[in-house]
Amino acid sequence: ILNMALVELKGHVQSETYVAFEMYALQNRPVQEVAEFLNISLSSVYVAKSRCIAALKEIIRDLEEK
């Protein structure tokens, strides 16, 4: 279910948001490294992670109901 949810999430958020989430939350890269790589602020990385996790929870809930 998680893999299906991640694919769906990728289509629901901006690509930069997904990459920040993937690098920081899934690959466990340091927030500073992610921010520098994407040329965004540290807070943007944290916001991307938060938004993606919230969206993932909803997507997973929907998938489990099917």
Tab-separated table of C-alpha atoms in Angstrom:
chain	number	residue	atom	x	y	z
A	1	ILE	CA	0.000	0.000	0.000
A	2	LEU	CA	2.809	2.408	0.838
A	3	ASN	CA	4.355	2.108	-2.625
A	4	MET	CA	0.995	2.754	-4.290
A	5	ALA	CA	0.428	5.721	-1.976
A	6	LEU	CA	3.847	7.191	-2.796
A	7	VAL	CA	3.138	6.950	-6.526
A	8	GLU	CA	-0.203	8.691	-6.017
A	9	LEU	CA	1.390	11.331	-3.782
A	10	LYS	CA	3.942	12.125	-6.475
A	11	GLY	CA	1.100	13.112	-8.785
A	12	HIS	CA	-0.604	15.270	-6.154
A	13	VAL	CA	2.246	17.554	-5.107
A	14	GLN	CA	4.767	19.705	-6.929
A	15	SER	CA	7.887	17.862	-8.011
A	16	GLU	CA	10.171	19.962	-5.787
A	17	THR	CA	7.961	19.215	-2.776
A	18	TYR	CA	8.088	15.494	-3.478
A	19	VAL	CA	11.860	15.485	-3.989
A	20	ALA	CA	12.377	17.351	-0.713
A	21	PHE	CA	10.126	14.843	1.067
A	22	GLU	CA	11.812	11.873	-0.572
A	23	MET	CA	15.334	13.035	0.220
A	24	TYR	CA	14.626	14.147	3.791
A	25	ALA	CA	11.988	11.701	5.024
A	26	LEU	CA	12.624	8.585	2.951
A	27	GLN	CA	16.371	8.741	2.312
A	28	ASN	CA	17.188	10.284	5.729
A	29	ARG	CA	19.441	12.938	4.240
A	30	PRO	CA	20.289	15.926	6.441
A	31	VAL	CA	17.871	18.835	6.093
A	32	GLN	CA	20.749	21.189	5.279
A	33	GLU	CA	21.875	18.955	2.404
A	34	VAL	CA	18.341	18.762	0.981
A	35	ALA	CA	17.833	22.523	1.241
A	36	GLU	CA	21.152	23.247	-0.471
A	37	PHE	CA	20.550	20.670	-3.210
A	38	LEU	CA	17.131	22.108	-4.037
A	39	ASN	CA	18.150	25.716	-3.317
A	40	ILE	CA	15.288	26.195	-0.850
A	41	SER	CA	15.094	27.198	2.802
A	42	LEU	CA	15.261	24.755	5.702
A	43	SER	CA	11.691	25.609	6.630
A	44	SER	CA	10.560	24.717	3.106
A	45	VAL	CA	11.997	21.229	3.568
A	46	TYR	CA	10.133	20.836	6.871
A	47	VAL	CA	6.894	22.111	5.317
A	48	ALA	CA	7.280	19.728	2.360
A	49	LYS	CA	7.703	16.799	4.724
A	50	SER	CA	4.703	17.823	6.805
A	51	ARG	CA	2.425	18.316	3.802
A	52	CYS	CA	3.484	15.066	2.181
A	53	ILE	CA	2.971	13.049	5.349
A	54	ALA	CA	-0.512	14.524	5.808
A	55	ALA	CA	-1.378	13.755	2.181
A	56	LEU	CA	0.089	10.248	2.473
A	57	LYS	CA	-2.076	9.492	5.494
A	58	GLU	CA	-5.168	10.473	3.541
A	59	ILE	CA	-4.144	8.518	0.435
A	60	ILE	CA	-3.411	5.400	2.526
A	61	ARG	CA	-6.749	5.745	4.316
A	62	ASP	CA	-8.510	5.929	0.928
A	63	LEU	CA	-6.579	2.929	-0.428
A	64	GLU	CA	-7.411	0.836	2.630
A	65	GLU	CA	-11.117	1.584	2.219
A	66	LYS	CA	-11.166	0.253	-1.348
